PDB file of C-alpha atoms in Angstrom:
ATOM      1  CA  MET G   1      -7.896  25.514  21.202  1.00 53.00           C
ATOM      2  CA  ALA G   2      -4.193  24.652  21.586  1.00 66.00           C
ATOM      3  CA  GLU G   3      -2.333  26.172  24.512  1.00 78.00           C
ATOM      4  CA  PRO G   4      -0.378  29.216  23.238  1.00 83.00           C
ATOM      5  CA  LEU G   5       3.398  29.221  23.484  1.00 88.00           C
ATOM      6  CA  PRO G   6       4.734  31.179  26.468  1.00 96.00           C
ATOM      7  CA  LEU G   7       5.954  34.537  25.148  1.00 98.00           C
ATOM      8  CA  PHE G   8       8.292  37.279  26.377  1.00 98.00           C
ATOM      9  CA  ASP G   9       7.396  40.682  24.899  1.00 98.00           C
ATOM     10  CA  ALA G  10      10.728  42.503  24.997  1.00 98.00           C
ATOM     11  CA  HIS G  11       9.392  46.015  24.322  1.00 98.00           C
ATOM     12  CA  LEU G  12       6.154  47.183  25.909  1.00 97.00           C
ATOM     13  CA  HIS G  13       4.648  50.571  26.883  1.00 97.00           C
ATOM     14  CA  PRO G  14       1.806  49.496  29.215  1.00 97.00           C
ATOM     15  CA  GLU G  15       0.988  53.006  30.444  1.00 97.00           C
ATOM     16  CA  ALA G  16      -0.800  53.541  27.106  1.00 96.00           C
ATOM     17  CA  LEU G  17      -2.674  50.207  27.263  1.00 97.00           C
ATOM     18  CA  THR G  18      -5.859  49.268  29.089  1.00 97.00           C
ATOM     19  CA  ASP G  19      -6.178  46.365  31.503  1.00 98.00           C
ATOM     20  CA  GLN G  20      -8.265  44.639  28.838  1.00 98.00           C
ATOM     21  CA  ASP G  21      -5.413  45.026  26.330  1.00 97.00           C
ATOM     22  CA  LEU G  22      -2.969  43.455  28.755  1.00 98.00           C
ATOM     23  CA  GLU G  23      -5.411  40.681  29.687  1.00 98.00           C
ATOM     24  CA  SER G  24      -5.752  39.859  25.981  1.00 97.00           C
ATOM     25  CA  MET G  25      -1.979  39.708  25.597  1.00 97.00           C
ATOM     26  CA  ARG G  26      -1.766  37.378  28.599  1.00 98.00           C
ATOM     27  CA  PHE G  27      -4.571  35.164  27.235  1.00 97.00           C
ATOM     28  CA  PHE G  28      -2.646  34.739  23.974  1.00 96.00           C
ATOM     29  CA  GLY G  29       0.580  33.731  25.675  1.00 97.00           C
ATOM     30  CA  VAL G  30       2.514  36.786  26.921  1.00 98.00           C
ATOM     31  CA  GLU G  31       3.807  35.621  30.301  1.00 98.00           C
ATOM     32  CA  GLN G  32       6.787  37.993  30.596  1.00 98.00           C
ATOM     33  CA  ALA G  33       7.478  41.520  29.390  1.00 98.00           C
ATOM     34  CA  LEU G  34      10.001  44.309  29.434  1.00 98.00           C
ATOM     35  CA  VAL G  35       8.510  47.740  30.172  1.00 98.00           C
ATOM     36  CA  VAL G  36      10.588  50.342  28.338  1.00 98.00           C
ATOM     37  CA  ALA G  37      10.891  54.057  29.142  1.00 98.00           C
ATOM     38  CA  HIS G  38       9.265  56.128  26.406  1.00 96.00           C
ATOM     39  CA  HIS G  39       8.835  59.721  25.246  1.00 95.00           C
ATOM     40  CA  PHE G  40       6.222  62.300  26.229  1.00 92.00           C
ATOM     41  CA  PRO G  41       5.525  65.967  25.383  1.00 90.00           C
ATOM     42  CA  GLU G  42       7.752  68.697  26.777  1.00 90.00           C
ATOM     43  CA  PRO G  43      10.089  66.549  28.869  1.00 95.00           C
ATOM     44  CA  THR G  44      11.829  67.939  31.929  1.00 96.00           C
ATOM     45  CA  ALA G  45      14.294  66.351  34.319  1.00 96.00           C
ATOM     46  CA  LYS G  46      11.540  66.148  36.954  1.00 96.00           C
ATOM     47  CA  GLY G  47       9.097  64.683  34.442  1.00 97.00           C
ATOM     48  CA  LEU G  48      11.565  61.994  33.433  1.00 97.00           C
ATOM     49  CA  ARG G  49      12.137  60.912  37.017  1.00 97.00           C
ATOM     50  CA  GLN G  50       8.373  60.806  37.566  1.00 97.00           C
ATOM     51  CA  HIS G  51       8.062  58.677  34.403  1.00 97.00           C
ATOM     52  CA  PHE G  52      10.683  56.245  35.684  1.00 98.00           C
ATOM     53  CA  ASP G  53       8.997  56.059  39.100  1.00 97.00           C
ATOM     54  CA  GLN G  54       5.605  55.474  37.490  1.00 98.00           C
ATOM     55  CA  LEU G  55       6.914  52.582  35.407  1.00 98.00           C
ATOM     56  CA  VAL G  56       8.628  50.880  38.329  1.00 98.00           C
ATOM     57  CA  GLU G  57       6.125  51.610  41.092  1.00 97.00           C
ATOM     58  CA  LYS G  58       2.831  51.362  39.158  1.00 98.00           C
ATOM     59  CA  GLN G  59       3.226  49.617  35.807  1.00 98.00           C
ATOM     60  CA  LEU G  60       5.345  46.672  36.946  1.00 98.00           C
ATOM     61  CA  PRO G  61       2.926  45.772  39.778  1.00 98.00           C
ATOM     62  CA  ARG G  62      -0.017  46.312  37.413  1.00 98.00           C
ATOM     63  CA  LEU G  63       1.372  43.809  34.922  1.00 98.00           C
ATOM     64  CA  GLU G  64       2.068  41.333  37.714  1.00 98.00           C
ATOM     65  CA  ARG G  65      -1.525  41.687  38.917  1.00 98.00           C
ATOM     66  CA  LEU G  66      -2.720  40.847  35.405  1.00 98.00           C
ATOM     67  CA  GLY G  67      -0.543  37.742  35.248  1.00 98.00           C
ATOM     68  CA  ILE G  68       2.488  39.063  33.326  1.00 98.00           C
ATOM     69  CA  ARG G  69       5.881  38.901  35.040  1.00 98.00           C
ATOM     70  CA  ALA G  70       7.592  42.177  34.197  1.00 98.00           C
ATOM     71  CA  TRP G  71      10.898  44.022  34.351  1.00 98.00           C
ATOM     72  CA  ALA G  72      11.890  47.490  33.193  1.00 98.00           C
ATOM     73  CA  ALA G  73      14.433  49.327  31.070  1.00 98.00           C
ATOM     74  CA  LEU G  74      14.952  52.976  31.999  1.00 98.00           C
ATOM     75  CA  GLY G  75      16.718  55.625  29.965  1.00 98.00           C
ATOM     76  CA  VAL G  76      16.234  58.868  28.069  1.00 98.00           C
ATOM     77  CA  HIS G  77      14.558  58.367  24.692  1.00 98.00           C
ATOM     78  CA  PRO G  78      16.018  60.551  21.910  1.00 98.00           C
ATOM     79  CA  ARG G  79      12.619  62.276  21.615  1.00 97.00           C
ATOM     80  CA  CYS G  80      12.614  62.972  25.359  1.00 97.00           C
ATOM     81  CA  ILE G  81      15.868  64.810  26.015  1.00 97.00           C
ATOM     82  CA  PRO G  82      15.246  67.642  28.509  1.00 96.00           C
ATOM     83  CA  ARG G  83      16.486  71.126  27.676  1.00 93.00           C
ATOM     84  CA  ARG G  84      18.195  71.208  31.050  1.00 94.00           C
ATOM     85  CA  GLY G  85      19.033  68.585  33.616  1.00 94.00           C
ATOM     86  CA  LEU G  86      20.070  65.519  31.585  1.00 96.00           C
ATOM     87  CA  SER G  87      23.111  64.993  33.828  1.00 95.00           C
ATOM     88  CA  GLU G  88      20.831  65.168  36.876  1.00 95.00           C
ATOM     89  CA  VAL G  89      18.555  62.487  35.409  1.00 96.00           C
ATOM     90  CA  LEU G  90      21.480  60.222  34.566  1.00 97.00           C
ATOM     91  CA  SER G  91      23.009  60.690  38.012  1.00 96.00           C
ATOM     92  CA  HIS G  92      19.856  59.180  39.549  1.00 95.00           C
ATOM     93  CA  LEU G  93      19.585  56.251  37.136  1.00 96.00           C
ATOM     94  CA  PRO G  94      21.995  53.903  38.988  1.00 96.00           C
ATOM     95  CA  ASP G  95      19.661  53.873  42.002  1.00 95.00           C
ATOM     96  CA  TYR G  96      16.985  52.167  39.917  1.00 97.00           C
ATOM     97  CA  PHE G  97      19.234  49.241  38.989  1.00 95.00           C
ATOM     98  CA  GLU G  98      19.347  47.979  42.556  1.00 91.00           C
ATOM     99  CA  GLY G  99      16.854  45.252  43.375  1.00 87.00           C
ATOM    100  CA  GLY G 100      16.704  43.335  40.115  1.00 91.00           C
ATOM    101  CA  ARG G 101      13.534  44.773  38.577  1.00 96.00           C
ATOM    102  CA  VAL G 102      15.285  47.269  36.249  1.00 98.00           C
ATOM    103  CA  VAL G 103      17.473  45.127  34.005  1.00 98.00           C
ATOM    104  CA  ALA G 104      18.580  47.449  31.178  1.00 98.00           C
ATOM    105  CA  LEU G 105      19.123  51.047  30.153  1.00 98.00           C
ATOM    106  CA  GLY G 106      16.755  52.279  27.453  1.00 96.00           C
ATOM    107  CA  GLU G 107      15.335  53.041  25.271  1.00 97.00           C
ATOM    108  CA  THR G 108      18.049  55.347  24.024  1.00 98.00           C
ATOM    109  CA  GLY G 109      19.503  55.892  20.551  1.00 98.00           C
ATOM    110  CA  LEU G 110      18.761  58.293  17.706  1.00 98.00           C
ATOM    111  CA  HIS G 111      15.474  59.503  16.238  1.00 97.00           C
ATOM    112  CA  ALA G 112      16.033  62.632  14.145  1.00 97.00           C
ATOM    113  CA  GLY G 113      19.798  62.567  14.668  1.00 97.00           C
ATOM    114  CA  GLY G 114      22.000  65.551  15.361  1.00 97.00           C
ATOM    115  CA  GLU G 115      24.494  66.632  17.987  1.00 97.00           C
ATOM    116  CA  GLU G 116      22.109  66.802  20.955  1.00 97.00           C
ATOM    117  CA  GLU G 117      20.793  63.269  20.399  1.00 98.00           C
ATOM    118  CA  GLU G 118      24.268  61.866  19.815  1.00 98.00           C
ATOM    119  CA  GLU G 119      25.643  63.433  22.991  1.00 98.00           C
ATOM    120  CA  ALA G 120      22.725  62.103  25.079  1.00 98.00           C
ATOM    121  CA  PHE G 121      23.160  58.650  23.517  1.00 98.00           C
ATOM    122  CA  LEU G 122      26.908  58.583  24.207  1.00 98.00           C
ATOM    123  CA  GLU G 123      26.430  59.763  27.802  1.00 97.00           C
ATOM    124  CA  GLN G 124      24.012  56.909  28.412  1.00 98.00           C
ATOM    125  CA  LEU G 125      26.296  54.381  26.721  1.00 98.00           C
ATOM    126  CA  ALA G 126      29.132  55.547  28.980  1.00 98.00           C
ATOM    127  CA  LEU G 127      26.900  54.985  32.012  1.00 97.00           C
ATOM    128  CA  ALA G 128      25.890  51.547  30.737  1.00 98.00           C
ATOM    129  CA  ARG G 129      29.529  50.630  30.197  1.00 97.00           C
ATOM    130  CA  GLN G 130      30.430  51.832  33.697  1.00 96.00           C
ATOM    131  CA  LEU G 131      27.598  49.843  35.311  1.00 96.00           C
ATOM    132  CA  LYS G 132      27.935  46.832  32.955  1.00 96.00           C
ATOM    133  CA  LEU G 133      24.310  47.211  31.827  1.00 97.00           C
ATOM    134  CA  ARG G 134      22.397  45.904  28.849  1.00 98.00           C
ATOM    135  CA  VAL G 135      21.059  48.652  26.555  1.00 98.00           C
ATOM    136  CA  VAL G 136      17.868  48.828  24.451  1.00 98.00           C
ATOM    137  CA  VAL G 137      18.638  50.997  21.418  1.00 98.00           C
ATOM    138  CA  HIS G 138      15.940  52.825  19.455  1.00 98.00           C
ATOM    139  CA  THR G 139      16.200  53.121  15.673  1.00 97.00           C
ATOM    140  CA  PRO G 140      13.711  55.426  13.924  1.00 96.00           C
ATOM    141  CA  LEU G 141      11.155  54.576  11.273  1.00 90.00           C
ATOM    142  CA  LYS G 142      12.294  57.404   8.991  1.00 92.00           C
ATOM    143  CA  ASP G 143      15.658  57.078   7.241  1.00 95.00           C
ATOM    144  CA  LYS G 144      16.322  53.922   9.246  1.00 97.00           C
ATOM    145  CA  GLU G 145      19.361  52.673   7.334  1.00 97.00           C
ATOM    146  CA  ARG G 146      21.337  55.918   7.655  1.00 97.00           C
ATOM    147  CA  HIS G 147      20.499  56.359  11.328  1.00 98.00           C
ATOM    148  CA  THR G 148      21.272  52.708  12.074  1.00 98.00           C
ATOM    149  CA  ARG G 149      24.712  53.054  10.500  1.00 98.00           C
ATOM    150  CA  ARG G 150      25.395  56.074  12.695  1.00 98.00           C
ATOM    151  CA  ILE G 151      24.088  54.268  15.781  1.00 98.00           C
ATOM    152  CA  LEU G 152      26.410  51.324  15.112  1.00 98.00           C
ATOM    153  CA  THR G 153      29.349  53.734  14.746  1.00 98.00           C
ATOM    154  CA  LEU G 154      28.524  55.402  18.079  1.00 98.00           C
ATOM    155  CA  LEU G 155      28.111  52.031  19.780  1.00 98.00           C
ATOM    156  CA  ARG G 156      31.547  51.007  18.552  1.00 98.00           C
ATOM    157  CA  GLN G 157      33.080  54.298  19.696  1.00 97.00           C
ATOM    158  CA  SER G 158      31.486  53.967  23.153  1.00 98.00           C
ATOM    159  CA  GLY G 159      33.441  50.843  24.030  1.00 97.00           C
ATOM    160  CA  LEU G 160      30.297  49.040  25.208  1.00 98.00           C
ATOM    161  CA  LEU G 161      30.561  45.306  24.618  1.00 98.00           C
ATOM    162  CA  PRO G 162      28.589  44.559  21.427  1.00 98.00           C
ATOM    163  CA  SER G 163      26.785  41.701  23.188  1.00 98.00           C
ATOM    164  CA  ARG G 164      25.251  44.186  25.657  1.00 98.00           C
ATOM    165  CA  ALA G 165      23.284  46.167  23.043  1.00 98.00           C
ATOM    166  CA  LEU G 166      19.891  45.155  21.646  1.00 98.00           C
ATOM    167  CA  VAL G 167      19.376  47.349  18.564  1.00 98.00           C
ATOM    168  CA  ASP G 168      15.615  47.419  18.228  1.00 98.00           C
ATOM    169  CA  HIS G 169      13.078  48.080  15.464  1.00 97.00           C
ATOM    170  CA  ALA G 170      15.397  46.474  12.895  1.00 97.00           C
ATOM    171  CA  ASN G 171      14.085  45.722   9.424  1.00 95.00           C
ATOM    172  CA  ALA G 172      15.086  43.616   6.424  1.00 94.00           C
ATOM    173  CA  ARG G 173      17.701  46.183   5.377  1.00 95.00           C
ATOM    174  CA  THR G 174      19.352  46.663   8.777  1.00 97.00           C
ATOM    175  CA  VAL G 175      19.047  43.435  10.738  1.00 97.00           C
ATOM    176  CA  ARG G 176      21.926  41.549   9.134  1.00 96.00           C
ATOM    177  CA  THR G 177      24.379  44.435   9.680  1.00 97.00           C
ATOM    178  CA  ILE G 178      23.336  44.701  13.337  1.00 98.00           C
ATOM    179  CA  LEU G 179      23.941  40.992  13.872  1.00 98.00           C
ATOM    180  CA  GLU G 180      27.213  40.932  11.939  1.00 97.00           C
ATOM    181  CA  VAL G 181      28.889  43.394  14.313  1.00 98.00           C
ATOM    182  CA  GLY G 182      27.897  41.336  17.354  1.00 98.00           C
ATOM    183  CA  HIS G 183      24.811  43.115  18.667  1.00 98.00           C
ATOM    184  CA  TRP G 184      21.427  41.591  19.353  1.00 98.00           C
ATOM    185  CA  ALA G 185      18.638  42.664  16.989  1.00 98.00           C
ATOM    186  CA  GLY G 186      14.996  43.359  17.801  1.00 98.00           C
ATOM    187  CA  LEU G 187      12.254  42.792  15.237  1.00 97.00           C
ATOM    188  CA  THR G 188       9.258  44.912  16.198  1.00 96.00           C
ATOM    189  CA  LEU G 189       5.861  43.526  15.187  1.00 94.00           C
ATOM    190  CA  HIS G 190       4.110  46.838  14.795  1.00 87.00           C
ATOM    191  CA  PRO G 191       1.892  48.042  11.920  1.00 86.00           C
ATOM    192  CA  GLU G 192       4.325  50.895  11.238  1.00 82.00           C
ATOM    193  CA  ALA G 193       7.434  48.719  11.524  1.00 82.00           C
ATOM    194  CA  LEU G 194       7.170  45.069  10.493  1.00 87.00           C
ATOM    195  CA  GLN G 195       4.268  42.860   9.486  1.00 89.00           C
ATOM    196  CA  ALA G 196       4.066  39.340  10.921  1.00 90.00           C
ATOM    197  CA  ASP G 197       4.559  37.548   7.593  1.00 91.00           C
ATOM    198  CA  ARG G 198       7.676  39.600   6.853  1.00 93.00           C
ATOM    199  CA  ALA G 199       9.067  38.801  10.284  1.00 94.00           C
ATOM    200  CA  VAL G 200       8.532  35.089   9.629  1.00 95.00           C
ATOM    201  CA  ALA G 201      10.470  35.369   6.366  1.00 95.00           C
ATOM    202  CA  LEU G 202      13.349  37.097   8.182  1.00 96.00           C
ATOM    203  CA  VAL G 203      13.479  34.475  10.946  1.00 96.00           C
ATOM    204  CA  ARG G 204      13.420  31.710   8.332  1.00 95.00           C
ATOM    205  CA  ARG G 205      16.379  33.331   6.580  1.00 95.00           C
ATOM    206  CA  LEU G 206      18.414  34.437   9.611  1.00 95.00           C
ATOM    207  CA  GLY G 207      17.725  31.746  12.189  1.00 94.00           C
ATOM    208  CA  SER G 208      17.434  32.525  15.889  1.00 96.00           C
ATOM    209  CA  GLU G 209      20.906  33.612  16.997  1.00 97.00           C
ATOM    210  CA  ARG G 210      20.686  36.953  18.917  1.00 98.00           C
ATOM    211  CA  LEU G 211      17.267  37.717  17.413  1.00 98.00           C
ATOM    212  CA  VAL G 212      14.439  38.975  19.651  1.00 98.00           C
ATOM    213  CA  LEU G 213      10.801  39.640  18.687  1.00 98.00           C
ATOM    214  CA  ASP G 214       8.741  42.337  20.425  1.00 97.00           C
ATOM    215  CA  SER G 215       5.549  44.353  19.888  1.00 96.00           C
ATOM    216  CA  ASP G 216       6.255  47.974  20.976  1.00 96.00           C
ATOM    217  CA  ALA G 217       2.570  47.886  21.959  1.00 96.00           C
ATOM    218  CA  GLY G 218       1.468  51.149  23.531  1.00 95.00           C
ATOM    219  CA  ASP G 219       3.354  53.264  21.000  1.00 92.00           C
ATOM    220  CA  GLY G 220       0.752  54.614  18.586  1.00 85.00           C
ATOM    221  CA  ALA G 221      -1.565  52.276  16.745  1.00 79.00           C
ATOM    222  CA  GLY G 222       0.276  49.105  17.728  1.00 84.00           C
ATOM    223  CA  ASP G 223      -0.797  45.479  17.623  1.00 91.00           C
ATOM    224  CA  ILE G 224      -1.217  43.940  21.064  1.00 95.00           C
ATOM    225  CA  LEU G 225      -1.377  40.467  19.465  1.00 94.00           C
ATOM    226  CA  GLY G 226       1.529  41.002  17.072  1.00 94.00           C
ATOM    227  CA  LEU G 227       3.877  38.713  18.981  1.00 96.00           C
ATOM    228  CA  ALA G 228       1.275  35.975  19.446  1.00 96.00           C
ATOM    229  CA  ARG G 229       0.238  36.154  15.800  1.00 94.00           C
ATOM    230  CA  THR G 230       3.836  35.878  14.638  1.00 95.00           C
ATOM    231  CA  ALA G 231       4.550  32.947  16.953  1.00 95.00           C
ATOM    232  CA  ASN G 232       1.551  31.171  15.435  1.00 94.00           C
ATOM    233  CA  LEU G 233       2.746  31.902  11.887  1.00 95.00           C
ATOM    234  CA  LEU G 234       6.258  30.697  12.732  1.00 95.00           C
ATOM    235  CA  GLY G 235       4.771  27.369  13.801  1.00 91.00           C
ATOM    236  CA  LYS G 236       2.664  27.143  10.647  1.00 93.00           C
ATOM    237  CA  ALA G 237       5.802  27.805   8.592  1.00 93.00           C
ATOM    238  CA  LYS G 238       7.146  24.460   9.888  1.00 89.00           C
ATOM    239  CA  LEU G 239       9.945  26.095  11.844  1.00 92.00           C
ATOM    240  CA  SER G 240      11.003  24.081  14.871  1.00 93.00           C
ATOM    241  CA  GLU G 241       9.369  24.765  18.217  1.00 92.00           C
ATOM    242  CA  ARG G 242      12.846  25.250  19.668  1.00 95.00           C
ATOM    243  CA  LEU G 243      13.589  28.054  17.184  1.00 96.00           C
ATOM    244  CA  VAL G 244      10.194  29.674  17.774  1.00 96.00           C
ATOM    245  CA  ARG G 245      10.734  29.602  21.543  1.00 97.00           C
ATOM    246  CA  ARG G 246      14.132  31.209  21.147  1.00 97.00           C
ATOM    247  CA  VAL G 247      12.955  34.249  19.183  1.00 98.00           C
ATOM    248  CA  THR G 248       9.705  34.721  21.115  1.00 98.00           C
ATOM    249  CA  ARG G 249      10.913  34.062  24.665  1.00 98.00           C
ATOM    250  CA  ASP G 250      14.271  32.466  25.440  1.00 98.00           C
ATOM    251  CA  ASN G 251      16.536  34.983  23.692  1.00 98.00           C
ATOM    252  CA  ALA G 252      14.945  37.913  25.515  1.00 98.00           C
ATOM    253  CA  ALA G 253      15.398  36.198  28.876  1.00 98.00           C
ATOM    254  CA  ARG G 254      18.994  35.402  27.969  1.00 98.00           C
ATOM    255  CA  PHE G 255      19.815  38.939  26.829  1.00 98.00           C
ATOM    256  CA  PHE G 256      18.292  40.588  29.906  1.00 98.00           C
ATOM    257  CA  GLN G 257      19.778  37.883  32.162  1.00 96.00           C
ATOM    258  CA  ILE G 258      16.452  36.844  33.625  1.00 94.00           C
ATOM    259  CA  HIS G 259      16.595  33.454  35.263  1.00 79.00           C
ATOM    260  CA  ASP G 260      13.298  33.038  37.104  1.00 63.00           C
TER     261      ASP G 260
END
């Protein structure tokens, strides 16, 4: 069996995965990962801070123990906006960015849309701009094109440098627009988002510039081997190893400014 390419999974929710899941991902090449803050039922300001602490204090060391070097992105998901206390949560976020293990704000963005989500998104973009942070931006499965257009408008209005936003869960209808305005685009290899063969076709057409592949494993019925399977298919499609390495590892490290 050929040695798998070293992979960087740029969107992972390990708290919903077993050790065996993570060991399988490591066996098939995932050497680095970004743990991304997620949503949970009935969020409160206290619950969000506990979620952030759990990711940094438990999930990052857990991944390291299983052989995966890991960093985190912390932010308030649009499905996890507390009824009260958002400002309190955001006021504590800067503390997490000291020490080098939390490398981005996210995931934030829009899910159902509306004033509350937009205000929370803009508040977090303002914080990211102030702290010069990278941002992982969520786009929803439902009505993706309309919500993505609105997200791109809000990103432009925020004044955040386009190169500091990774707009994730892009698809064939949204990825080119995301790239054209200067953002990075994430292709999520998830049964509900993008199949591996479709991702290969998009990479063949678009190339590797500012394109990042990830699995979103741990969110619903995901595919823990989605990234590895796609890397294998990219090689079989006669795409260069350099291009494959860029979209499955190097671009993520470059975006999140990870040098080790």
